XYZ file of C-alpha atoms in Angstrom:
126
model
C 62.760 -34.550 22.764
C 59.123 -33.770 22.478
C 56.971 -35.789 24.876
C 53.652 -34.571 23.511
C 51.431 -37.148 21.822
C 50.818 -36.627 18.148
C 47.141 -36.757 17.256
C 45.261 -36.755 14.017
C 43.139 -33.789 15.053
C 40.161 -35.935 16.027
C 41.163 -36.899 19.507
C 42.747 -40.233 18.548
C 46.346 -41.216 18.272
C 47.868 -40.528 14.858
C 50.015 -42.833 12.750
C 53.558 -43.274 13.965
C 56.098 -41.061 12.277
C 58.143 -42.809 9.558
C 61.889 -42.675 9.558
C 63.865 -40.912 6.845
C 65.043 -44.200 5.344
C 61.456 -45.472 5.045
C 60.322 -42.224 3.424
C 63.219 -42.192 0.956
C 62.466 -45.826 0.068
C 58.851 -44.944 -0.652
C 59.993 -41.953 -2.693
C 62.296 -44.153 -4.803
C 59.415 -46.610 -5.367
C 57.110 -43.817 -6.478
C 59.820 -42.415 -8.737
C 60.347 -45.755 -10.477
C 56.571 -46.224 -10.892
C 56.322 -42.734 -12.385
C 59.158 -43.441 -14.825
C 57.460 -46.694 -15.892
C 54.156 -44.910 -16.557
C 55.914 -42.134 -18.489
C 57.740 -44.709 -20.628
C 54.416 -46.461 -21.385
C 52.825 -43.169 -22.421
C 55.746 -42.330 -24.719
C 55.478 -45.788 -26.286
C 51.738 -45.273 -26.875
C 52.387 -41.889 -28.510
C 55.057 -43.354 -30.787
C 52.854 -46.331 -31.707
C 52.234 -46.305 -35.479
C 48.893 -48.043 -34.948
C 47.238 -44.906 -33.645
C 43.492 -44.739 -33.280
C 42.224 -44.157 -36.842
C 39.257 -42.138 -35.619
C 41.570 -39.412 -34.341
C 43.623 -38.983 -37.511
C 43.065 -37.884 -41.075
C 43.082 -41.515 -42.161
C 39.932 -41.985 -40.091
C 38.186 -39.287 -42.115
C 39.349 -40.876 -45.368
C 38.040 -44.246 -44.206
C 34.677 -42.709 -43.316
C 34.337 -41.139 -46.768
C 35.332 -44.413 -48.409
C 32.789 -46.388 -46.404
C 30.050 -43.876 -47.200
C 30.884 -43.909 -50.900
C 30.880 -47.720 -50.995
C 27.495 -47.834 -49.296
C 25.890 -45.300 -51.642
C 27.473 -46.912 -54.702
C 26.185 -50.363 -53.769
C 22.643 -49.133 -53.243
C 22.675 -47.118 -56.488
C 24.046 -50.039 -58.511
C 21.371 -52.317 -57.058
C 18.649 -49.792 -57.829
C 19.982 -49.287 -61.366
C 20.060 -53.021 -62.056
C 16.563 -53.405 -60.633
C 15.227 -50.570 -62.765
C 16.882 -52.069 -65.851
C 15.370 -55.495 -65.207
C 11.969 -53.907 -64.586
C 12.225 -51.980 -67.860
C 13.331 -54.983 -69.934
C 11.062 -57.617 -68.424
C 8.123 -55.367 -67.503
C 7.839 -56.713 -63.951
C 7.862 -53.358 -62.123
C 8.389 -52.829 -59.179
C 9.682 -56.273 -58.203
C 13.073 -56.038 -59.893
C 13.731 -52.678 -58.250
C 12.725 -53.965 -54.809
C 14.764 -57.164 -55.017
C 17.920 -55.595 -56.436
C 17.706 -52.581 -54.119
C 17.762 -54.985 -51.175
C 20.596 -56.979 -52.738
C 22.541 -53.731 -53.298
C 21.979 -52.772 -49.676
C 23.269 -56.148 -48.481
C 26.290 -55.981 -50.766
C 27.031 -52.462 -49.497
C 26.986 -53.579 -45.892
C 29.304 -56.510 -46.655
C 31.705 -54.222 -48.560
C 31.717 -51.704 -45.701
C 32.439 -54.423 -43.158
C 35.236 -55.790 -45.322
C 36.766 -52.332 -45.859
C 36.580 -51.525 -42.153
C 38.309 -54.800 -41.301
C 35.373 -56.125 -39.281
C 34.402 -58.932 -41.629
C 35.736 -62.283 -40.441
C 37.172 -60.946 -37.181
C 37.547 -63.768 -34.715
C 38.173 -61.787 -31.522
C 35.972 -58.995 -30.187
C 37.369 -55.451 -30.371
C 38.896 -53.795 -27.330
C 36.434 -52.334 -24.928
C 33.497 -54.649 -25.440
C 31.823 -57.377 -27.356
């Protein structure tokens, strides 16, 4: 047997040496924790509700939202211009309907993105 004291290299007494059964128990615990984490990661990868910003569907949604916004503003501006032309009240019809088109565009974008009427905050913040 070795009668020398084991030190931690800083002059103090080190931690007592663990037995083989304790070490193998810790190893089994770490192994089961690792398997659980790996199973969770595989489940996340196989999840059909993947993050839409990282897929092609995210790009399609972005183009759709942009097109809805531009279309709403253009329709509002066109209606405003038409009312100005018919009634001769320029520029008030254009201003009012441009703002209404902007508001309608924002509401349509929120509805298309699924944010309109959401009761719980999204993950990761308010």
